[in-house]
Coordinates of C-alpha atoms and ligand atoms in Angstrom, one line a residue:
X27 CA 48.7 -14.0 -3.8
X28 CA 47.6 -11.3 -1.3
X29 CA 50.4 -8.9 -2.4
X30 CA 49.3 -9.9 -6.0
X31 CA 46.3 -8.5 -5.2
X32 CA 47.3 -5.5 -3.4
X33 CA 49.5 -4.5 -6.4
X34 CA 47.1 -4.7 -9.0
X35 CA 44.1 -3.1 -7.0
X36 CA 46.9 -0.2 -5.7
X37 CA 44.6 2.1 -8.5
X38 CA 41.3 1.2 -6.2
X39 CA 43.4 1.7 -2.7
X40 CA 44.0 5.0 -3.3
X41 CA 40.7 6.0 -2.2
X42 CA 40.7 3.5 0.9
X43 CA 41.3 5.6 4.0
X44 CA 42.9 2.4 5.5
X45 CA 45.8 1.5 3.1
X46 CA 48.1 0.9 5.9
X47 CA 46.0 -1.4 7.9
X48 CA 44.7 -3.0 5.0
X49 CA 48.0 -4.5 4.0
X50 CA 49.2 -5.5 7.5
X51 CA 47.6 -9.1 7.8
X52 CA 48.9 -9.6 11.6
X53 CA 47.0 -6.2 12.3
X54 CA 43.9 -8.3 10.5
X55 CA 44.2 -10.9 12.4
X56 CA 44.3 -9.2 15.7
X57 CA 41.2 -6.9 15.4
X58 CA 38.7 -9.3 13.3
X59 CA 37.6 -11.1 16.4
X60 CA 37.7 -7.7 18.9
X61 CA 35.2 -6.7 15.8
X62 CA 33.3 -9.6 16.4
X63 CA 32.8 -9.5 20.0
X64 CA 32.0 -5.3 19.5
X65 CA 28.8 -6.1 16.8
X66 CA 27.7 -9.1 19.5
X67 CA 28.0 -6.4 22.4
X68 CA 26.6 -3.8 20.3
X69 CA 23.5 -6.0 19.0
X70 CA 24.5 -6.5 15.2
X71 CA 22.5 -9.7 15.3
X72 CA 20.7 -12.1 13.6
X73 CA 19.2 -15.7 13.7
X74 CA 20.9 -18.3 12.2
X75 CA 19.6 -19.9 8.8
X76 CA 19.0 -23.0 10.8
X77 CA 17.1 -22.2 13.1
X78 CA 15.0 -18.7 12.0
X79 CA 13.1 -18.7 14.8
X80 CA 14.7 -19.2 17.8
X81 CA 16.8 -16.9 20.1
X82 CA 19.0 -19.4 21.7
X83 CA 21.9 -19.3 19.3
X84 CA 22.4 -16.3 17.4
X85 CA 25.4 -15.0 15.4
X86 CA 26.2 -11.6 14.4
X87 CA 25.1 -10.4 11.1
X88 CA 27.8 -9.9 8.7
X89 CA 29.8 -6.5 8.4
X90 CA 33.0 -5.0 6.6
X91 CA 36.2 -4.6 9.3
X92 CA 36.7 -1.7 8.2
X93 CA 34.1 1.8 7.5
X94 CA 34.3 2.4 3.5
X95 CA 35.3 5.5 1.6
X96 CA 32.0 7.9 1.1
X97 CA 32.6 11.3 -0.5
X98 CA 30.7 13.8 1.0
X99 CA 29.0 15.6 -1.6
X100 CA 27.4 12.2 -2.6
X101 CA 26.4 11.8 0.8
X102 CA 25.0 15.3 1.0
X103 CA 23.2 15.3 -2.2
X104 CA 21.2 11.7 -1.0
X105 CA 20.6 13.3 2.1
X106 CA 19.4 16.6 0.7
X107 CA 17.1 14.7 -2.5
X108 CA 15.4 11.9 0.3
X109 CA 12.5 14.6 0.8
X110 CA 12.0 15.3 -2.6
X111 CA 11.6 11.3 -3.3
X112 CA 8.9 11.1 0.0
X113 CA 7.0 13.6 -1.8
X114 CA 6.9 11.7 -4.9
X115 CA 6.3 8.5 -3.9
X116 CA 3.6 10.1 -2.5
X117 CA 2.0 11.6 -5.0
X118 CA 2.3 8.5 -7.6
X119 CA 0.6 6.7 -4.7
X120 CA -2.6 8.7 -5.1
X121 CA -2.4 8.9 -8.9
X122 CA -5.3 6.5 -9.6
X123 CA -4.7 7.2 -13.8
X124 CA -0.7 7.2 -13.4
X125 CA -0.5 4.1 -11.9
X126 CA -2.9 2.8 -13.9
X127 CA -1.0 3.5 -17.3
X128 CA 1.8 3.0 -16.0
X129 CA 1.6 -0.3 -14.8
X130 CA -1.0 -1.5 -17.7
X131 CA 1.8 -3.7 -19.9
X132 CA 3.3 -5.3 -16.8
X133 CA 0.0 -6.6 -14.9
X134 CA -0.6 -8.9 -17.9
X135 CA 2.1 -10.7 -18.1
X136 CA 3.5 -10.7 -14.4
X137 CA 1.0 -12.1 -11.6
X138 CA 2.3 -11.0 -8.9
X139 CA 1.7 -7.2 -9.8
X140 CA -1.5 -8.2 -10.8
X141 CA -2.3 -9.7 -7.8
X142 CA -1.3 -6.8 -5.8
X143 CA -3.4 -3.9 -8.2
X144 CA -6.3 -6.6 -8.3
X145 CA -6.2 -5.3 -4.2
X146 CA -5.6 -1.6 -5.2
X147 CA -8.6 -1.5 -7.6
X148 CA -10.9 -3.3 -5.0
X149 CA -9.7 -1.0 -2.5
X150 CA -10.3 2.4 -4.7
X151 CA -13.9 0.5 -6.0
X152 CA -15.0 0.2 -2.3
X153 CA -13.3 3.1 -1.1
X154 CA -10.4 4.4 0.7
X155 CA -11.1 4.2 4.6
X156 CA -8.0 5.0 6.1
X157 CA -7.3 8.5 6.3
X158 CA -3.3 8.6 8.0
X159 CA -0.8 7.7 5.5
X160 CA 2.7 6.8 6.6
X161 CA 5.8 6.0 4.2
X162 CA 8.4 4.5 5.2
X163 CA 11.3 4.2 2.4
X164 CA 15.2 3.7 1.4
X165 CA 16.3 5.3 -1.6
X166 CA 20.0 3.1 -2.5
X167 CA 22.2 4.4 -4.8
X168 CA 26.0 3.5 -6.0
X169 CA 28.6 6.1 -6.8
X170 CA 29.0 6.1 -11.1
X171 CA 32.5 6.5 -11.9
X172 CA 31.6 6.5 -15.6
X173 CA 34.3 8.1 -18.3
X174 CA 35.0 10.3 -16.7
X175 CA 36.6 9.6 -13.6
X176 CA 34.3 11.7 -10.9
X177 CA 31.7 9.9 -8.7
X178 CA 27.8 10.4 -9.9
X179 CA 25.2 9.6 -7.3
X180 CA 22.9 7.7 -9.3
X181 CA 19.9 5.8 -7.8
X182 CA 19.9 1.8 -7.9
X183 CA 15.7 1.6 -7.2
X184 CA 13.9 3.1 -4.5
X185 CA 12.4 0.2 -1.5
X186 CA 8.7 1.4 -0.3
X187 CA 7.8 -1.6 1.7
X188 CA 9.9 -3.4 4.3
X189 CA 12.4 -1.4 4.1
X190 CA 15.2 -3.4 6.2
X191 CA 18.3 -2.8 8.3
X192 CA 17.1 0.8 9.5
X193 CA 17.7 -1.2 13.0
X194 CA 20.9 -2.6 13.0
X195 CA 22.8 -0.1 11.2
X196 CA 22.1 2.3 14.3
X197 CA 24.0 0.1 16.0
X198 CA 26.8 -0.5 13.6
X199 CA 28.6 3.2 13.4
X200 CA 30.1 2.2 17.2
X201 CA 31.5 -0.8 16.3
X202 CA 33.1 0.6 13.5
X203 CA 34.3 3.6 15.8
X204 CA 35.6 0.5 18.2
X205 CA 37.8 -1.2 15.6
X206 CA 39.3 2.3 14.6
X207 CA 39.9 2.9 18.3
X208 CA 41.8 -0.1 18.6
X209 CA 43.6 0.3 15.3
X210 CA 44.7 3.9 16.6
X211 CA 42.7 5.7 14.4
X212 CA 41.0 7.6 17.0
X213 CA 40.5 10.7 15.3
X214 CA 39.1 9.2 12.4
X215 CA 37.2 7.2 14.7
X216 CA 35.3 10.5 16.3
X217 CA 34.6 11.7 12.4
X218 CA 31.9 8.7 11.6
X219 CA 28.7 10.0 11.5
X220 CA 26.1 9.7 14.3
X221 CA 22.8 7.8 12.8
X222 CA 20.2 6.6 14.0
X223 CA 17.5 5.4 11.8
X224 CA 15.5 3.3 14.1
X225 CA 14.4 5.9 15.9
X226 CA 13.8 7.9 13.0
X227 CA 11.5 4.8 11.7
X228 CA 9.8 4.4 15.2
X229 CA 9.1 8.4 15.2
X230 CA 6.9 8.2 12.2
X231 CA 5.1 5.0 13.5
X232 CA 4.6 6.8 16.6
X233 CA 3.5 9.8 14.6
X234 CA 0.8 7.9 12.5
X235 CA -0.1 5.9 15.6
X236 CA -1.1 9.6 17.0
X237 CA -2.9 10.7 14.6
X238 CA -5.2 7.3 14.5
X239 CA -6.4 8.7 17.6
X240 CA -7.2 5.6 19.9
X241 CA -5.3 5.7 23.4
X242 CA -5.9 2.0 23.0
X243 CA -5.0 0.4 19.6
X244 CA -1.4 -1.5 19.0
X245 CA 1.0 -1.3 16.3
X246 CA 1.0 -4.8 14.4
X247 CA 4.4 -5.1 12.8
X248 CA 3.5 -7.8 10.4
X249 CA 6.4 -10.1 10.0
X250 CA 7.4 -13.6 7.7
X251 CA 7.0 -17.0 9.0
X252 CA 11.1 -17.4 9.3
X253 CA 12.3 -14.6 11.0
X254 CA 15.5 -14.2 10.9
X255 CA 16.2 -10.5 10.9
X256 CA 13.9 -10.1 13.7
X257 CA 16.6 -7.8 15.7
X258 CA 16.5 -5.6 13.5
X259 CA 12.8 -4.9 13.8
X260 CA 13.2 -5.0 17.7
X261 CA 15.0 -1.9 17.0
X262 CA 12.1 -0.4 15.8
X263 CA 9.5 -2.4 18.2
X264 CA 11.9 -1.4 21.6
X265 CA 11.6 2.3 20.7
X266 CA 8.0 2.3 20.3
X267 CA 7.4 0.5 23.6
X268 CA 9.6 3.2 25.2
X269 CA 6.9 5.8 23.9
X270 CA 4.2 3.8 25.9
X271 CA 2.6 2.5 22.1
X272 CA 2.2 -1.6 22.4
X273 CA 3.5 -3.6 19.8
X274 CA 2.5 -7.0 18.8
X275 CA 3.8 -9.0 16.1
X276 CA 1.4 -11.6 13.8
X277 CA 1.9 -13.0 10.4
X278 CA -0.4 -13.1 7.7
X279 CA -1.7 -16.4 8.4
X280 CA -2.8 -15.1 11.9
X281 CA -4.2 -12.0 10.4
X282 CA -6.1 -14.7 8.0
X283 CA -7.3 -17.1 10.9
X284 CA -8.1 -14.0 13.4
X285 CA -8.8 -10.9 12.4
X286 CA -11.8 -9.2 11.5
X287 CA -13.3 -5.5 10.5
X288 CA -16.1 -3.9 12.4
X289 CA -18.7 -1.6 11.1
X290 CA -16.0 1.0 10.6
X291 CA -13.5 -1.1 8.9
X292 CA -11.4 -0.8 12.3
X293 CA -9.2 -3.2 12.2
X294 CA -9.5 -6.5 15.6
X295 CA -6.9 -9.1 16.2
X296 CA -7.2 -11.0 19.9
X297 CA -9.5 -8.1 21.4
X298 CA -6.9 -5.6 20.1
X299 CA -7.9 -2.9 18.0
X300 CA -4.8 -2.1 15.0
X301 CA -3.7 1.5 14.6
X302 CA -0.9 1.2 12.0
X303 CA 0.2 -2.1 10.1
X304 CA 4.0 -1.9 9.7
X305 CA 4.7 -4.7 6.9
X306 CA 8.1 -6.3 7.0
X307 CA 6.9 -9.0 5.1
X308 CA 4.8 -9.5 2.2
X309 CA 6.8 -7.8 -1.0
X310 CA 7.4 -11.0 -3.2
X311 CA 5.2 -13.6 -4.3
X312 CA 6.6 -16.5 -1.8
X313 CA 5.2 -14.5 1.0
X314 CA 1.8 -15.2 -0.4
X315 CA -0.8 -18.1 -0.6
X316 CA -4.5 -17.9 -1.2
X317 CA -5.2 -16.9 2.0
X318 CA -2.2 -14.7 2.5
X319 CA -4.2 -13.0 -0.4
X320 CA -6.9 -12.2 1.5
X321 CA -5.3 -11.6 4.4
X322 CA -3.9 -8.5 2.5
X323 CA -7.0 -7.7 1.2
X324 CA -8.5 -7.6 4.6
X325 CA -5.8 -4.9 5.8
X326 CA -6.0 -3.0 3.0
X327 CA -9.7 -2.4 3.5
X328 CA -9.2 -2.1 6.9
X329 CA -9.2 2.1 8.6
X330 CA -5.6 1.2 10.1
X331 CA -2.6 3.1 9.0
X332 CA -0.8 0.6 6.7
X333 CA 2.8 1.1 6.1
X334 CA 3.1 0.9 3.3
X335 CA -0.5 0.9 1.5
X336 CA -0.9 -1.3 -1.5
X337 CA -0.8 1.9 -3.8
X338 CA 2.4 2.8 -2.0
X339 CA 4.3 -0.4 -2.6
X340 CA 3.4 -0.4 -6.4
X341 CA 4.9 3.1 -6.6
X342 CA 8.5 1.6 -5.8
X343 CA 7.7 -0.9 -8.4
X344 CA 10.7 -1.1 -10.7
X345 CA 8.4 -0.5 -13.8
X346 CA 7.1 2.9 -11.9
X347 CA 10.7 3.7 -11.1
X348 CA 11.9 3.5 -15.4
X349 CA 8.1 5.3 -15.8
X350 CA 9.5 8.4 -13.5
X351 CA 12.4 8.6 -15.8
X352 CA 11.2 9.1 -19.4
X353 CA 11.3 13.0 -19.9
X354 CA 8.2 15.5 -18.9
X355 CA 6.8 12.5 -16.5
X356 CA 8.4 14.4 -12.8
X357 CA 7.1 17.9 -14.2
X358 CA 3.5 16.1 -14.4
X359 CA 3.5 14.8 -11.1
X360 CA 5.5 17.2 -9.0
X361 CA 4.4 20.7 -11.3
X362 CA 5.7 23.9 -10.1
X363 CA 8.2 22.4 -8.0
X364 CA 11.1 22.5 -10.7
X365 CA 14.0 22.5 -8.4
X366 CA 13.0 19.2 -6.4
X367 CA 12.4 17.8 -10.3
X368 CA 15.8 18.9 -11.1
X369 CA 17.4 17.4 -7.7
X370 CA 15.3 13.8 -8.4
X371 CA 16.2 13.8 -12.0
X372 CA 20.3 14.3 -11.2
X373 CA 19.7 10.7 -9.6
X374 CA 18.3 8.9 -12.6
X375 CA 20.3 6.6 -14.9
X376 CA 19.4 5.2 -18.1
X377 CA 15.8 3.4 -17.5
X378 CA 14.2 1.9 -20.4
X379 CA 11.1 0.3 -21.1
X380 CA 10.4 -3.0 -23.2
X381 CA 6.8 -2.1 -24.4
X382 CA 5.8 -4.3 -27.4
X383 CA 6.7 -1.4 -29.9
X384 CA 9.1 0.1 -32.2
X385 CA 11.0 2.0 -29.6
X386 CA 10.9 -1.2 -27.3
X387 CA 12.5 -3.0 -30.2
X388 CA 15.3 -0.8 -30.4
X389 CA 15.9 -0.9 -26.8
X390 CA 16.2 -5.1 -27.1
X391 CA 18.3 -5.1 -30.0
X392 CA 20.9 -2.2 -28.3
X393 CA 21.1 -4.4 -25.0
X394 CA 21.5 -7.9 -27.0
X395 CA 24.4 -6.3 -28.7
X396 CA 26.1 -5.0 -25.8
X397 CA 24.8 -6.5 -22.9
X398 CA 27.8 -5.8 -20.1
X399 CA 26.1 -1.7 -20.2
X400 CA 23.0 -2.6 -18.5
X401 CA 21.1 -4.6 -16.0
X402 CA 17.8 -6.4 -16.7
X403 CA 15.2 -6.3 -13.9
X404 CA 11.9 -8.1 -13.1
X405 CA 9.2 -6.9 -10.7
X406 CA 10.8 -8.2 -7.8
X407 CA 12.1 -7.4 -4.8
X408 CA 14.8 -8.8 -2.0
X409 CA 18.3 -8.9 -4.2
X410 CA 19.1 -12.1 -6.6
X411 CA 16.4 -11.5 -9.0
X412 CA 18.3 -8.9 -11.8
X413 CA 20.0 -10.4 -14.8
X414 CA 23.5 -9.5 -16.4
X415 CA 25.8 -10.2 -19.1
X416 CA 25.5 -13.2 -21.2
X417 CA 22.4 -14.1 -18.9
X418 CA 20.5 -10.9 -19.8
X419 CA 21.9 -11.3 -23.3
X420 CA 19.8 -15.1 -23.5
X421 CA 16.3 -13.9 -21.5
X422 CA 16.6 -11.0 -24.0
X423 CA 16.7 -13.4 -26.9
X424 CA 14.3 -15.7 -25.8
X425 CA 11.1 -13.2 -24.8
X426 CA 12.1 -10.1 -27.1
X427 CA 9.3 -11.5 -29.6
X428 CA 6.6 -11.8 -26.7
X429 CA 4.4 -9.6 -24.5
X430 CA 6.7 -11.2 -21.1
X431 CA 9.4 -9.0 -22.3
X432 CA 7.0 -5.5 -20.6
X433 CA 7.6 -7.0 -17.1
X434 CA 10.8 -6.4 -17.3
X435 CA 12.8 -3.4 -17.1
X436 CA 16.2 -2.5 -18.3
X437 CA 18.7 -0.3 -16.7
X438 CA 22.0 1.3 -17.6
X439 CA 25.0 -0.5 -15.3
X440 CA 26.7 1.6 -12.7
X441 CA 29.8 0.9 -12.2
X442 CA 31.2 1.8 -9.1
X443 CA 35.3 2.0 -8.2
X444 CA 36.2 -1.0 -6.2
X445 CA 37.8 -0.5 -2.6
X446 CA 39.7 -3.0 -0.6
X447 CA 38.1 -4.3 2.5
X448 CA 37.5 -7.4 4.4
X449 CA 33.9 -8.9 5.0
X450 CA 33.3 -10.8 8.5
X451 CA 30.7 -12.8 8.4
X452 CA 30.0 -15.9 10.9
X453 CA 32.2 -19.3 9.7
X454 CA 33.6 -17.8 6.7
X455 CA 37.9 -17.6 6.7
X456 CA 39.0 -14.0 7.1
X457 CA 39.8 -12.8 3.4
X458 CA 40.8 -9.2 1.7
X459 CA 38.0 -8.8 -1.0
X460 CA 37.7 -5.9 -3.4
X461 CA 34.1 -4.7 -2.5
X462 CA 31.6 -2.3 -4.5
X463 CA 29.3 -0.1 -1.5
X464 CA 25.5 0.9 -2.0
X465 CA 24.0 4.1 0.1
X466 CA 21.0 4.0 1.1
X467 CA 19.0 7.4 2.7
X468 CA 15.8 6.0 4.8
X469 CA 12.8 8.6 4.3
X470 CA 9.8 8.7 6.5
X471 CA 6.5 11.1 6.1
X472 CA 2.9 11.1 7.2
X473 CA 0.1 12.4 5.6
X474 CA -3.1 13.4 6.8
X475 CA -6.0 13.6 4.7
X476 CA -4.4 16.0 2.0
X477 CA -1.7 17.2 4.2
X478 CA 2.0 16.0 4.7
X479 CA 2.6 16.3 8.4
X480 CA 5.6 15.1 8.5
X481 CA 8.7 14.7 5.5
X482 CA 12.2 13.7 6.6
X483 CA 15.0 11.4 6.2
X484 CA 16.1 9.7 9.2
X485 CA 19.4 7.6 8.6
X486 CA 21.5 6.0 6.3
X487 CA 22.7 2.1 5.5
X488 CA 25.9 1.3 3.8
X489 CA 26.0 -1.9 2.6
X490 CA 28.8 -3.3 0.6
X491 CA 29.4 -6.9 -1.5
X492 CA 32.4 -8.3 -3.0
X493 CA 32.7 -7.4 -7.0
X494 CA 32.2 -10.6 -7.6
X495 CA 28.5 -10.9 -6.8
X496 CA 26.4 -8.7 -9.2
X497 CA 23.3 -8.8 -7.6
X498 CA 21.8 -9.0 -3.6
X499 CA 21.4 -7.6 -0.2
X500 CA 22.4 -8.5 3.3
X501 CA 19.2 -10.4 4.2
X502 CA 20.2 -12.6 0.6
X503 CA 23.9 -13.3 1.9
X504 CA 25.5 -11.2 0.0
X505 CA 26.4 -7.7 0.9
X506 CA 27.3 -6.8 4.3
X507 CA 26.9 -3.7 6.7
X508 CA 29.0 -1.1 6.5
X509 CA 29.2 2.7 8.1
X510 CA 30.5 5.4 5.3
X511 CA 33.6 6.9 6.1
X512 CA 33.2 10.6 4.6
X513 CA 36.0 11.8 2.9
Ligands
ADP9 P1 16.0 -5.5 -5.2 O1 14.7 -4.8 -5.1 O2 15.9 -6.9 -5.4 O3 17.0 -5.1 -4.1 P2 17.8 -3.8 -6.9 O4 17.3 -2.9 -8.0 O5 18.2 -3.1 -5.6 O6 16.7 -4.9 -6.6 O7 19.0 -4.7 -7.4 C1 19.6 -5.6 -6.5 C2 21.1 -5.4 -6.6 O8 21.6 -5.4 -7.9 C3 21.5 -4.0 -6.0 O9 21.7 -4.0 -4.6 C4 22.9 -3.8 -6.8 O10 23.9 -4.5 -6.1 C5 22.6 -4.4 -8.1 N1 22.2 -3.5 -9.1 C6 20.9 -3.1 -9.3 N2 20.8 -2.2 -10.3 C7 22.0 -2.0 -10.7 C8 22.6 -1.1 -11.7 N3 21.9 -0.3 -12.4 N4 24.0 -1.1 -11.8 C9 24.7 -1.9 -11.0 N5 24.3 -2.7 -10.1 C10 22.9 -2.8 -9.9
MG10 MG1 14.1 -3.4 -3.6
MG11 MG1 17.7 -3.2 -3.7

């Protein structure tokens, strides 16, 4: 069964760097728990699903034995385009009349967008307080093998609030380095990349925390009622304490039950004055009851720094994302910077949009026929929410006749090349699984008033899932950490 496998993926092994290792199942055997006890050591953690909130037992969070194949260009070119996307998320967030336009379809059929530009236009009505702007961001992409037969970076969707795993992939390259240690592999070993995201993360918080200007205020990282993942935001929270900036974490129901504005719309929570809200929760509509709503509303009116700002996280709405695609629509928003244009368009694939029109029509019909090219995506966030094959095919049918059909968006598959590798993850049996990788480039700037202080990437996160599962991240059980192995 095992060699069954090996034989018929031998096309896909050919670009695994660990062929020989992969194959010898004692070798397996013998370094999946040293693997183990490294992520536990190292602090690849999370809670378990029993018991969110508690530290007592924890488990590590799952990971791939083995680093995967990246090639470098691809690496290069999402490192060297992560700017260029900071910048334009940017400047769709202050584009009052593009986000309007763009979003006008989709807030009328899907309530959860509504709900969050119902904020945005409150917020622009009363008007904008807060004068520090900080973005935090991942851009993900998957290599495109396509016809013919050499990689593509092309970008899966861009993440502009809560942005996760920035933590605990810092801590993931040395156990990867570890297992190649004890597998021999030393010099590869010494070739995986140094990265370090959550300090990148915290250097921006710290930045924006600055520029707020009070000695005196805390950073609120704003955080769900389960909590599993809460290690890796420690990442984030432990480096700001060590730059002498307090942390404290509430939820939205505290923020609902116990904070308040004063006469400057600064923000109070228990006799502490906010500098910057750092949301880790808050980006799907089960985060949210009525006075979750207002909660939000609060913070956005509020003069704290709010990472992201309600404008912010509908520009990395999926319907902005197909928007940015259709030609002449990056030369509007970014003009005479043709080269950065050039470098964000190389990343697009096929985005379409669904509007109730002749074109839209066209775009059903050419999906229903051949559904296995594309993926169909709602305005949602958090993995397990996309729609494929014979799936996508059905939706398609049943709303292509009515106005539901403009909150979604459809998108050209990528299709990556499989690789071999095996996925640990706590109480699962140790099996070889042929396993698809996503990249994903963390970006952080700061604007002041009009000016961008600071525009950098900071990190990277491999994650990787077996082929079998289409669709979802870490925090959904699905994919797994990985550290690329640049070939
Ligand atoms: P979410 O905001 O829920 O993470 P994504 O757009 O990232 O939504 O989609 C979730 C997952 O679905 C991705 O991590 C990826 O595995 C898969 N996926 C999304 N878009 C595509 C695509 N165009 N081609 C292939 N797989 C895709
Ligand atoms: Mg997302
Ligand atoms: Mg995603």
């Amino acid at each position: 069964m095992l060699s069954d496998l090996f034989s018929a993926a031998s096309a896909f092994t050919m670009t695994a760097p660990w062929k020989d290792i992969l194959c010898n199942v004692q070798l397996i055997q013998y370094v999946a728990p040293i693997a183990v006890d490294s992520a536990l050591l190292e602090g690849v953690l999370m809670r378990t699903k029993d018991d969110p909130n508690a530290s007592d037992v924890v488990n590590y969070a799952p990971f791939t034995l083995l680093p995967s194949a990246v090639p470098s260009s691809l690496l290069e070119q999402a490192y060297s385009v992560q700017q260029d996307f900071n910048l334009l998320v940017d400047e769709v967030s202050r584009n009052a009349e593009f986000l309007e336009r763009t979003l006008a379809s989709t807030v009328k059929v899907d309530d959860f967008t509504a709900q969050l530009f119902k904020i945005y236009k409150q917020v622009l009505k009363e008007g904008i307080t807060q004068s520090v702007f900080l973005g935090i961001n991942r851009s993900d992409y998957m290599f495109d093998y396509g016809a013919e037969g050499t990689p593509a970076l092309k970008q899966i969707e861009i993440n502009t609030i809560a942005a996760s795993f920035g933590g605990l992939t810092s801590r993931t390259t040395a156990v990867h380095r570890h297992v190649l240690n004890v597998l021999g592999k030393s010099k590869e070993a010494s070739k995986l990349l140094t990265n370090n995201p959550a300090k990148g993360i915290a250097t921006g918080i710290a930045k924006a925390w600055e520029l707020y200007g009070s000695d005196r205020a805390v950073v609120m990282f704003l955080v769900e009622e389960a909590q599993r993942n809460i290690f890796d935001q420690r990442c984030v929270e432990n480096e700001l304490w060590m730059r002498n900036i307090r942390v404290i974490r509430r939820r939205f129901k505290d923020v609902f039950e116990k904070a308040s504005l004063d006469n400057d719309k600064r923000l109070h929570i228990d006799g502490e004055e906010i500098a910057v809200v750092y949301y880790r929760e808050g980006y799907v509509p089960k985060n949210y009851n009525k006075q979750n709503w207002e909660a939000r509303l609060l913070l956005e009116r509020s003069r704290a720094v709010k990472c992201p700002d309600i404008a912010t996280q509908l520009a990395g709405t999926k319907k902005v994302q197909q928007e940015l695609s259709r030609p002449g629509t990056l030369e509007k928003l970014l003009p005479n910077k043709p080269e950065a244009v050039a470098r964000l368009r190389a990343t697009f694939t096929g985005l379409y949009s669904m509007e109730m029109d002749e074109e839209g029509d066209k775009i059903i019909a050419m999906a229903i026929a051949d559904p296995d090219r594309f993926v169909l995506k709602p305005q949602r966030e958090g993995g397990g929410n996309n729609l494929y094959g014979e799936e996508l095919k059905q939706v398609l049918e049943k709303i292509k006749d009515s106005p539901e059909r403009t909150s979604y968006i459809l998108m050209d598959k990528i299709k990556p090349l499989p690789a071999l590798n095996y996925l640990l993850r706590a109480h699962s049996p140790l099996k070889v699984s042929e396993c698809v990788s996503e990249l994903g480039i963390f970006g952080v700037y700061v604007r002041l008033g009009q000016d961008l202080v600071v525009n950098k990437h900071v990190g990277h996160l491999l994650r990787t899932k077996a082929v079998e599962h289409a669709d979802g991240g870490v925090a959904a059980g699905v994919a797994v950490l990985d550290t690329p192995y640049v070939i």
